[in-house]
PDB file of C-alpha atoms in Angstrom:
ATOM      1  CA  UNK A1259      94.405 101.688  95.062  1.00 97.00           C
ATOM      2  CA  UNK A1260      96.863 100.509  92.402  1.00 97.00           C
ATOM      3  CA  UNK A1261      96.762  97.519  90.086  1.00 93.00           C
ATOM      4  CA  UNK A1262     100.020  95.706  89.381  1.00 91.00           C
ATOM      5  CA  UNK A1263     101.318  92.673  87.507  1.00 86.00           C
ATOM      6  CA  UNK A1264     104.864  92.729  88.874  1.00 86.00           C
ATOM      7  CA  UNK A1265     106.412  94.086  85.668  1.00 87.00           C
ATOM      8  CA  UNK A1266     108.791  97.050  85.682  1.00 89.00           C
ATOM      9  CA  UNK A1267     106.228  99.461  84.131  1.00 88.00           C
ATOM     10  CA  UNK A1268     103.597  98.481  86.691  1.00 90.00           C
ATOM     11  CA  UNK A1269     106.089  99.015  89.532  1.00 94.00           C
ATOM     12  CA  UNK A1270     106.476 102.599  88.277  1.00 94.00           C
ATOM     13  CA  UNK A1271     102.705 102.975  88.737  1.00 94.00           C
ATOM     14  CA  UNK A1272     102.962 101.451  92.225  1.00 96.00           C
ATOM     15  CA  UNK A1273     105.656 103.943  93.245  1.00 97.00           C
ATOM     16  CA  UNK A1274     103.646 106.875  91.874  1.00 96.00           C
ATOM     17  CA  UNK A1275     100.517 105.656  93.666  1.00 97.00           C
ATOM     18  CA  UNK A1276     102.438 105.228  96.929  1.00 98.00           C
ATOM     19  CA  UNK A1277     103.839 108.747  96.831  1.00 97.00           C
ATOM     20  CA  UNK A1278     100.458 110.202  95.888  1.00 97.00           C
ATOM     21  CA  UNK A1279      98.769 108.309  98.734  1.00 98.00           C
ATOM     22  CA  UNK A1280     101.456 109.568 101.108  1.00 97.00           C
ATOM     23  CA  UNK A1281     100.841 113.160  99.995  1.00 96.00           C
ATOM     24  CA  UNK A1282      97.195 112.615 100.935  1.00 97.00           C
ATOM     25  CA  UNK A1283      98.217 110.813 104.158  1.00 97.00           C
ATOM     26  CA  UNK A1284      96.007 107.956 102.967  1.00 98.00           C
ATOM     27  CA  UNK A1285      96.481 104.162 102.963  1.00 98.00           C
ATOM     28  CA  UNK A1286      97.379 102.338  99.740  1.00 98.00           C
ATOM     29  CA  UNK A1287      95.894  99.044  98.574  1.00 98.00           C
ATOM     30  CA  UNK A1288      97.827  97.045  95.965  1.00 98.00           C
ATOM     31  CA  UNK A1289      95.840  94.567  93.878  1.00 96.00           C
ATOM     32  CA  UNK A1290      97.271  91.866  91.629  1.00 94.00           C
ATOM     33  CA  UNK A1291      94.572  90.224  89.550  1.00 90.00           C
ATOM     34  CA  UNK A1292      95.414  86.973  87.821  1.00 86.00           C
ATOM     35  CA  UNK A1293      93.164  86.369  84.818  1.00 79.00           C
ATOM     36  CA  UNK A1294      90.796  83.502  85.623  1.00 67.00           C
ATOM     37  CA  UNK A1295      91.562  80.440  83.445  1.00 60.00           C
ATOM     38  CA  UNK A1296      88.838  78.716  81.472  1.00 44.00           C
ATOM     39  CA  UNK A1297      87.270  75.941  83.535  1.00 47.00           C
ATOM     40  CA  UNK A1298      87.624  72.306  82.488  1.00 48.00           C
ATOM     41  CA  UNK A1299      86.578  68.945  83.900  1.00 48.00           C
ATOM     42  CA  UNK A1300      90.107  67.797  84.720  1.00 51.00           C
ATOM     43  CA  UNK A1301      91.136  70.865  86.739  1.00 51.00           C
ATOM     44  CA  UNK A1302      90.263  69.478  90.176  1.00 54.00           C
ATOM     45  CA  UNK A1303      93.862  68.826  91.203  1.00 51.00           C
ATOM     46  CA  UNK A1304      96.117  71.913  90.895  1.00 49.00           C
ATOM     47  CA  UNK A1305      98.136  71.761  87.692  1.00 46.00           C
ATOM     48  CA  UNK A1306     101.875  72.635  87.692  1.00 46.00           C
ATOM     49  CA  UNK A1307     101.228  75.677  85.525  1.00 48.00           C
ATOM     50  CA  UNK A1308      98.604  76.937  87.960  1.00 52.00           C
ATOM     51  CA  UNK A1309     100.934  76.442  90.912  1.00 47.00           C
ATOM     52  CA  UNK A1310     103.695  78.314  89.080  1.00 48.00           C
ATOM     53  CA  UNK A1311     101.322  81.209  88.439  1.00 70.00           C
ATOM     54  CA  UNK A1312     100.469  81.381  92.157  1.00 71.00           C
ATOM     55  CA  UNK A1313     104.157  81.492  93.086  1.00 79.00           C
ATOM     56  CA  UNK A1314     104.794  84.201  90.522  1.00 87.00           C
ATOM     57  CA  UNK A1315     101.872  86.216  91.878  1.00 90.00           C
ATOM     58  CA  UNK A1316     103.253  85.963  95.418  1.00 91.00           C
ATOM     59  CA  UNK A1317     106.662  87.164  94.244  1.00 92.00           C
ATOM     60  CA  UNK A1318     105.125  89.982  92.193  1.00 93.00           C
ATOM     61  CA  UNK A1319     102.939  91.315  95.007  1.00 95.00           C
ATOM     62  CA  UNK A1320     105.892  91.210  97.428  1.00 95.00           C
ATOM     63  CA  UNK A1321     108.006  93.181  94.979  1.00 95.00           C
ATOM     64  CA  UNK A1322     105.232  95.729  94.533  1.00 96.00           C
ATOM     65  CA  UNK A1323     104.722  96.099  98.290  1.00 97.00           C
ATOM     66  CA  UNK A1324     108.442  96.665  98.879  1.00 97.00           C
ATOM     67  CA  UNK A1325     108.533  99.293  96.136  1.00 97.00           C
ATOM     68  CA  UNK A1326     105.483 101.038  97.603  1.00 98.00           C
ATOM     69  CA  UNK A1327     106.954 101.159 101.115  1.00 98.00           C
ATOM     70  CA  UNK A1328     110.207 102.679  99.850  1.00 97.00           C
ATOM     71  CA  UNK A1329     108.454 105.242  97.632  1.00 96.00           C
ATOM     72  CA  UNK A1330     105.926 106.343 100.251  1.00 97.00           C
ATOM     73  CA  UNK A1331     108.663 106.747 102.850  1.00 96.00           C
ATOM     74  CA  UNK A1332     110.143 109.627 100.834  1.00 94.00           C
ATOM     75  CA  UNK A1333     107.009 111.540 101.869  1.00 95.00           C
ATOM     76  CA  UNK A1334     105.731 109.736 104.992  1.00 96.00           C
ATOM     77  CA  UNK A1335     104.985 106.229 106.176  1.00 97.00           C
ATOM     78  CA  UNK A1336     101.491 105.008 105.293  1.00 98.00           C
ATOM     79  CA  UNK A1337      99.545 101.782 105.720  1.00 98.00           C
ATOM     80  CA  UNK A1338      99.959  99.490 102.701  1.00 98.00           C
ATOM     81  CA  UNK A1339      97.802  96.424 102.058  1.00 97.00           C
ATOM     82  CA  UNK A1340      97.969  93.802  99.315  1.00 97.00           C
ATOM     83  CA  UNK A1341      95.560  91.461  97.579  1.00 95.00           C
ATOM     84  CA  UNK A1342      95.831  88.668  95.011  1.00 94.00           C
ATOM     85  CA  UNK A1343      92.661  87.702  93.166  1.00 90.00           C
ATOM     86  CA  UNK A1344      91.769  85.352  90.350  1.00 89.00           C
ATOM     87  CA  UNK A1345      89.203  87.106  88.188  1.00 89.00           C
ATOM     88  CA  UNK A1346      88.686  89.040  84.989  1.00 88.00           C
ATOM     89  CA  UNK A1347      91.195  91.884  85.384  1.00 87.00           C
ATOM     90  CA  UNK A1348      89.131  94.879  84.257  1.00 88.00           C
ATOM     91  CA  UNK A1349      86.004  93.668  86.043  1.00 92.00           C
ATOM     92  CA  UNK A1350      87.887  93.140  89.301  1.00 93.00           C
ATOM     93  CA  UNK A1351      89.555  96.555  89.195  1.00 93.00           C
ATOM     94  CA  UNK A1352      86.289  98.314  88.368  1.00 94.00           C
ATOM     95  CA  UNK A1353      84.612  96.502  91.250  1.00 94.00           C
ATOM     96  CA  UNK A1354      87.349  97.604  93.666  1.00 93.00           C
ATOM     97  CA  UNK A1355      87.074 101.188  92.394  1.00 95.00           C
ATOM     98  CA  UNK A1356      83.723 101.509  94.176  1.00 94.00           C
ATOM     99  CA  UNK A1357      85.524 101.862  97.507  1.00 95.00           C
ATOM    100  CA  UNK A1358      88.679 103.638  96.294  1.00 96.00           C
ATOM    101  CA  UNK A1359      89.537 107.335  96.277  1.00 97.00           C
ATOM    102  CA  UNK A1360      91.645 106.802  93.130  1.00 97.00           C
ATOM    103  CA  UNK A1361      92.545 103.810  90.983  1.00 97.00           C
ATOM    104  CA  UNK A1362      96.024 103.746  89.434  1.00 96.00           C
ATOM    105  CA  UNK A1363      97.132 101.544  86.531  1.00 91.00           C
ATOM    106  CA  UNK A1364     100.358 101.417  84.555  1.00 87.00           C
ATOM    107  CA  UNK A1365     101.014 101.209  80.842  1.00 80.00           C
ATOM    108  CA  UNK A1366     102.621  98.467  78.805  1.00 62.00           C
ATOM    109  CA  UNK A1367     103.022  96.217  81.818  1.00 45.00           C
ATOM    110  CA  UNK A1368     104.093  92.831  80.457  1.00 43.00           C
ATOM    111  CA  UNK A1369     104.639  90.577  83.423  1.00 41.00           C
ATOM    112  CA  UNK A1370     104.741  86.797  83.436  1.00 37.00           C
ATOM    113  CA  UNK A1371     101.718  86.674  85.735  1.00 38.00           C
ATOM    114  CA  UNK A1372      99.403  88.782  83.610  1.00 37.00           C
ATOM    115  CA  UNK A1373      99.249  92.013  81.655  1.00 36.00           C
ATOM    116  CA  UNK A1374      97.845  95.373  82.727  1.00 39.00           C
ATOM    117  CA  UNK A1375      98.014  97.016  79.322  1.00 44.00           C
ATOM    118  CA  UNK A1376      97.099 100.404  78.013  1.00 48.00           C
ATOM    119  CA  UNK A1377      94.462  98.792  75.859  1.00 54.00           C
ATOM    120  CA  UNK A1378      91.348  96.888  76.749  1.00 65.00           C
ATOM    121  CA  UNK A1379      91.992  96.850  80.522  1.00 75.00           C
ATOM    122  CA  UNK A1380      93.029 100.465  80.977  1.00 74.00           C
ATOM    123  CA  UNK A1381      90.396 101.730  78.563  1.00 74.00           C
ATOM    124  CA  UNK A1382      87.653  99.759  80.317  1.00 81.00           C
ATOM    125  CA  UNK A1383      88.831 100.940  83.737  1.00 86.00           C
ATOM    126  CA  UNK A1384      89.106 104.563  82.608  1.00 81.00           C
ATOM    127  CA  UNK A1385      85.601 104.414  81.129  1.00 80.00           C
ATOM    128  CA  UNK A1386      83.721 102.492  83.807  1.00 87.00           C
ATOM    129  CA  UNK A1387      85.484 102.955  87.169  1.00 91.00           C
ATOM    130  CA  UNK A1388      83.537 104.711  89.913  1.00 92.00           C
ATOM    131  CA  UNK A1389      86.499 106.820  91.069  1.00 94.00           C
ATOM    132  CA  UNK A1390      89.192 108.922  89.374  1.00 94.00           C
ATOM    133  CA  UNK A1391      91.590 106.777  87.338  1.00 93.00           C
ATOM    134  CA  UNK A1392      95.290 107.582  86.926  1.00 94.00           C
ATOM    135  CA  UNK A1393      97.164 106.039  83.999  1.00 91.00           C
ATOM    136  CA  UNK A1394     100.900 106.192  84.732  1.00 91.00           C
ATOM    137  CA  UNK A1395     103.426 105.848  81.895  1.00 88.00           C
ATOM    138  CA  UNK A1396     106.542 103.773  82.438  1.00 86.00           C
ATOM    139  CA  UNK A1397     108.711 106.895  82.037  1.00 84.00           C
ATOM    140  CA  UNK A1398     107.153 108.715  85.021  1.00 87.00           C
ATOM    141  CA  UNK A1399     109.791 109.999  87.491  1.00 85.00           C
ATOM    142  CA  UNK A1400     109.421 109.933  91.267  1.00 83.00           C
ATOM    143  CA  UNK A1401     108.453 113.152  93.037  1.00 81.00           C
ATOM    144  CA  UNK A1402     112.010 114.091  93.923  1.00 70.00           C
ATOM    145  CA  UNK A1403     112.861 114.048  90.200  1.00 69.00           C
ATOM    146  CA  UNK A1404     109.590 115.509  88.909  1.00 64.00           C
ATOM    147  CA  UNK A1405     110.785 119.059  89.538  1.00 74.00           C
ATOM    148  CA  UNK A1406     108.387 121.943  89.822  1.00 83.00           C
ATOM    149  CA  UNK A1407     106.362 121.171  86.714  1.00 92.00           C
ATOM    150  CA  UNK A1408     102.728 122.258  87.023  1.00 96.00           C
ATOM    151  CA  UNK A1409      99.544 120.227  87.135  1.00 97.00           C
ATOM    152  CA  UNK A1410      97.566 120.695  83.900  1.00 95.00           C
ATOM    153  CA  UNK A1411      93.774 120.521  83.788  1.00 95.00           C
ATOM    154  CA  UNK A1412      91.556 120.573  80.714  1.00 91.00           C
ATOM    155  CA  UNK A1413      88.512 122.842  81.056  1.00 91.00           C
ATOM    156  CA  UNK A1414      85.588 122.798  78.619  1.00 85.00           C
ATOM    157  CA  UNK A1415      82.652 124.404  80.425  1.00 82.00           C
ATOM    158  CA  UNK A1416      80.876 121.128  81.177  1.00 79.00           C
ATOM    159  CA  UNK A1417      79.605 119.796  84.491  1.00 76.00           C
ATOM    160  CA  UNK A1418      82.262 117.062  84.309  1.00 78.00           C
ATOM    161  CA  UNK A1419      85.062 119.618  84.450  1.00 86.00           C
ATOM    162  CA  UNK A1420      84.394 120.534  88.090  1.00 92.00           C
ATOM    163  CA  UNK A1421      85.498 117.095  89.251  1.00 92.00           C
ATOM    164  CA  UNK A1422      88.649 117.501  87.148  1.00 92.00           C
ATOM    165  CA  UNK A1423      89.383 120.942  88.580  1.00 95.00           C
ATOM    166  CA  UNK A1424      88.941 119.636  92.117  1.00 96.00           C
ATOM    167  CA  UNK A1425      91.350 116.753  91.552  1.00 97.00           C
ATOM    168  CA  UNK A1426      93.875 118.990  89.781  1.00 97.00           C
ATOM    169  CA  UNK A1427      93.733 121.745  92.413  1.00 97.00           C
ATOM    170  CA  UNK A1428      94.151 119.238  95.232  1.00 97.00           C
ATOM    171  CA  UNK A1429      97.124 117.540  93.569  1.00 97.00           C
ATOM    172  CA  UNK A1430      98.803 120.835  92.678  1.00 97.00           C
ATOM    173  CA  UNK A1431      98.333 122.113  96.224  1.00 96.00           C
ATOM    174  CA  UNK A1432      99.771 118.950  97.790  1.00 96.00           C
ATOM    175  CA  UNK A1433     102.728 119.010  95.400  1.00 95.00           C
ATOM    176  CA  UNK A1434     103.335 122.728  95.937  1.00 94.00           C
ATOM    177  CA  UNK A1435     103.229 123.534  92.214  1.00 95.00           C
ATOM    178  CA  UNK A1436     101.244 125.757  89.877  1.00 96.00           C
ATOM    179  CA  UNK A1437      97.891 124.742  88.404  1.00 97.00           C
ATOM    180  CA  UNK A1438      97.469 125.508  84.695  1.00 97.00           C
ATOM    181  CA  UNK A1439      93.858 125.520  83.449  1.00 96.00           C
ATOM    182  CA  UNK A1440      93.717 125.044  79.666  1.00 94.00           C
ATOM    183  CA  UNK A1441      90.624 125.878  77.624  1.00 92.00           C
ATOM    184  CA  UNK A1442      90.643 125.492  73.847  1.00 88.00           C
ATOM    185  CA  UNK A1443      88.228 126.910  71.334  1.00 81.00           C
ATOM    186  CA  UNK A1444      87.759 127.697  67.628  1.00 66.00           C
ATOM    187  CA  UNK A1445      87.057 124.248  66.155  1.00 59.00           C
ATOM    188  CA  UNK A1446      84.929 125.334  63.211  1.00 51.00           C
ATOM    189  CA  UNK A1447      84.753 124.332  59.586  1.00 52.00           C
ATOM    190  CA  UNK A1448      86.523 126.753  57.179  1.00 52.00           C
ATOM    191  CA  UNK A1449      83.270 127.887  55.588  1.00 45.00           C
ATOM    192  CA  UNK A1450      81.729 128.351  59.014  1.00 52.00           C
ATOM    193  CA  UNK A1451      84.554 130.708  59.968  1.00 56.00           C
ATOM    194  CA  UNK A1452      83.578 133.290  57.373  1.00 59.00           C
ATOM    195  CA  UNK A1453      82.360 136.429  59.110  1.00 58.00           C
ATOM    196  CA  UNK A1454      83.250 135.140  62.596  1.00 65.00           C
ATOM    197  CA  UNK A1455      84.173 137.841  65.113  1.00 70.00           C
ATOM    198  CA  UNK A1456      87.164 136.060  66.628  1.00 68.00           C
ATOM    199  CA  UNK A1457      87.903 138.810  69.148  1.00 82.00           C
ATOM    200  CA  UNK A1458      84.397 138.651  70.587  1.00 85.00           C
ATOM    201  CA  UNK A1459      84.488 134.865  70.532  1.00 83.00           C
ATOM    202  CA  UNK A1460      87.760 134.830  72.451  1.00 83.00           C
ATOM    203  CA  UNK A1461      86.276 137.123  75.105  1.00 90.00           C
ATOM    204  CA  UNK A1462      83.360 134.721  75.417  1.00 89.00           C
ATOM    205  CA  UNK A1463      85.717 131.775  75.874  1.00 90.00           C
ATOM    206  CA  UNK A1464      87.793 133.680  78.442  1.00 90.00           C
ATOM    207  CA  UNK A1465      84.607 134.415  80.373  1.00 92.00           C
ATOM    208  CA  UNK A1466      83.672 130.716  80.213  1.00 90.00           C
ATOM    209  CA  UNK A1467      87.030 129.740  81.720  1.00 92.00           C
ATOM    210  CA  UNK A1468      86.668 132.373  84.434  1.00 93.00           C
ATOM    211  CA  UNK A1469      83.225 131.008  85.301  1.00 93.00           C
ATOM    212  CA  UNK A1470      84.570 127.457  85.410  1.00 92.00           C
ATOM    213  CA  UNK A1471      87.312 128.476  87.856  1.00 94.00           C
ATOM    214  CA  UNK A1472      85.094 130.663  90.043  1.00 93.00           C
ATOM    215  CA  UNK A1473      85.557 129.857  93.718  1.00 94.00           C
ATOM    216  CA  UNK A1474      88.539 127.539  93.366  1.00 95.00           C
ATOM    217  CA  UNK A1475      91.120 130.204  94.213  1.00 94.00           C
ATOM    218  CA  UNK A1476      89.244 130.914  97.431  1.00 95.00           C
ATOM    219  CA  UNK A1477      89.287 127.207  98.319  1.00 96.00           C
ATOM    220  CA  UNK A1478      93.025 127.008  97.616  1.00 96.00           C
ATOM    221  CA  UNK A1479      94.373 130.465  98.529  1.00 95.00           C
ATOM    222  CA  UNK A1480      97.985 129.281  98.498  1.00 95.00           C
ATOM    223  CA  UNK A1481      97.687 127.890  94.969  1.00 96.00           C
ATOM    224  CA  UNK A1482      98.798 129.784  91.865  1.00 96.00           C
ATOM    225  CA  UNK A1483      96.254 129.229  89.079  1.00 96.00           C
ATOM    226  CA  UNK A1484      97.274 130.212  85.551  1.00 96.00           C
ATOM    227  CA  UNK A1485      94.628 130.473  82.840  1.00 95.00           C
ATOM    228  CA  UNK A1486      95.355 129.509  79.231  1.00 94.00           C
ATOM    229  CA  UNK A1487      92.772 130.168  76.502  1.00 93.00           C
ATOM    230  CA  UNK A1488      93.991 128.840  73.159  1.00 90.00           C
ATOM    231  CA  UNK A1489      92.404 128.535  69.740  1.00 87.00           C
ATOM    232  CA  UNK A1490      93.370 124.984  68.890  1.00 86.00           C
ATOM    233  CA  UNK A1491      92.382 121.340  69.237  1.00 83.00           C
ATOM    234  CA  UNK A1492      92.266 120.272  72.910  1.00 84.00           C
ATOM    235  CA  UNK A1493      94.306 117.085  72.521  1.00 84.00           C
ATOM    236  CA  UNK A1494      97.164 118.946  70.863  1.00 86.00           C
ATOM    237  CA  UNK A1495      97.325 121.643  73.524  1.00 88.00           C
ATOM    238  CA  UNK A1496      96.989 119.237  76.449  1.00 89.00           C
ATOM    239  CA  UNK A1497      99.670 116.966  75.061  1.00 90.00           C
ATOM    240  CA  UNK A1498     102.010 119.893  74.387  1.00 91.00           C
ATOM    241  CA  UNK A1499     101.563 121.383  77.860  1.00 90.00           C
ATOM    242  CA  UNK A1500     101.821 118.043  79.614  1.00 90.00           C
ATOM    243  CA  UNK A1501     105.431 117.737  78.454  1.00 89.00           C
ATOM    244  CA  UNK A1502     106.410 120.507  80.880  1.00 89.00           C
ATOM    245  CA  UNK A1503     104.057 119.348  83.631  1.00 93.00           C
ATOM    246  CA  UNK A1504     104.009 116.472  86.085  1.00 94.00           C
ATOM    247  CA  UNK A1505     100.327 115.544  85.894  1.00 95.00           C
ATOM    248  CA  UNK A1506      97.476 115.986  83.411  1.00 93.00           C
ATOM    249  CA  UNK A1507      93.858 115.922  84.610  1.00 93.00           C
ATOM    250  CA  UNK A1508      90.756 115.740  82.417  1.00 88.00           C
ATOM    251  CA  UNK A1509      87.085 115.196  83.129  1.00 84.00           C
ATOM    252  CA  UNK A1510      85.018 112.207  82.131  1.00 76.00           C
ATOM    253  CA  UNK A1511      82.508 112.756  79.318  1.00 63.00           C
ATOM    254  CA  UNK A1512      82.740 116.509  79.014  1.00 49.00           C
ATOM    255  CA  UNK A1513      81.197 118.469  76.162  1.00 47.00           C
ATOM    256  CA  UNK A1514      82.505 119.144  72.690  1.00 50.00           C
ATOM    257  CA  UNK A1515      85.938 118.029  71.517  1.00 52.00           C
ATOM    258  CA  UNK A1516      87.288 117.581  75.031  1.00 50.00           C
ATOM    259  CA  UNK A1517      84.326 115.402  75.877  1.00 51.00           C
ATOM    260  CA  UNK A1518      85.160 113.148  72.925  1.00 48.00           C
ATOM    261  CA  UNK A1519      88.788 113.063  73.956  1.00 52.00           C
ATOM    262  CA  UNK A1520      88.950 109.967  76.101  1.00 52.00           C
ATOM    263  CA  UNK A1521      86.909 107.233  74.502  1.00 50.00           C
ATOM    264  CA  UNK A1522      87.556 107.480  70.766  1.00 46.00           C
ATOM    265  CA  UNK A1523      90.556 107.409  68.450  1.00 44.00           C
ATOM    266  CA  UNK A1524      91.682 110.870  69.606  1.00 42.00           C
ATOM    267  CA  UNK A1525      91.556 109.945  73.278  1.00 52.00           C
ATOM    268  CA  UNK A1526      93.306 106.660  72.633  1.00 57.00           C
ATOM    269  CA  UNK A1527      96.083 108.535  70.847  1.00 56.00           C
ATOM    270  CA  UNK A1528      96.447 111.005  73.734  1.00 66.00           C
ATOM    271  CA  UNK A1529      96.629 108.247  76.345  1.00 72.00           C
ATOM    272  CA  UNK A1530      99.255 106.449  74.299  1.00 70.00           C
ATOM    273  CA  UNK A1531     101.281 109.602  73.579  1.00 77.00           C
ATOM    274  CA  UNK A1532     101.355 111.423  76.890  1.00 82.00           C
ATOM    275  CA  UNK A1533     104.517 110.749  78.886  1.00 85.00           C
ATOM    276  CA  UNK A1534     103.172 112.050  82.184  1.00 90.00           C
ATOM    277  CA  UNK A1535     100.481 110.556  84.432  1.00 93.00           C
ATOM    278  CA  UNK A1536      96.959 111.395  83.304  1.00 92.00           C
ATOM    279  CA  UNK A1537      93.981 111.348  85.665  1.00 92.00           C
ATOM    280  CA  UNK A1538      90.445 110.874  84.365  1.00 90.00           C
ATOM    281  CA  UNK A1539      88.359 112.549  87.054  1.00 90.00           C
ATOM    282  CA  UNK A1540      84.758 111.821  87.925  1.00 85.00           C
TER     283      UNK A1540
END
């Protein structure tokens, strides 16, 4: 499922969602949610402004559907449905996420109908949706221009990471690219670092990553999985590696620094800075 407002950035998200659905040989549902106006006593007859908004919504959803058909066709034809609703945007998208395999939203969509911004809506959807959420930047290229960049997944040893690894492995396999599993470590205060056996600690972290990835190579025998263990802050490494990738995947509410990544100032900065699609898995 993908949310749109008819703006150019949201159409980029629609195209990405259509190609991803086609890779999965799955149907795509496009939802345009018009923010419900405040009720008033004199709103019984339709007002001109309300009628204009309905016409704009019809034009926007038609544009999105046409873009989805064309994008999906580069992979395969899929069933594409559309929906226009009047509701609170974030609430409506979260509600629809209960029956979706993935929910896709764009960034900085500023359409005349309504906004689907990387802000309150995207943050609320990323936090509360019942399915994986993909946030697609306006600069995202289509698959035929995405090259062979890998899928990047953040691994932190938490239970939440397994959902992220599953999403990342599936997407990398379908795209025919490498999966890069990134695990960071070494966030300690300077005084706490005194006497630390960094070599032993690195071996421990490498073993943690190996445990996290256990069994996934057997499930995806054709997939190349590269392991990266780096002493650094997770947001810096994930952002740096995402520049050479085509998709970044992280878990929802993991442990430690990576677990704090999504729903605080650090996570907000990462979502705003990354120029590749990012999936919050659950």
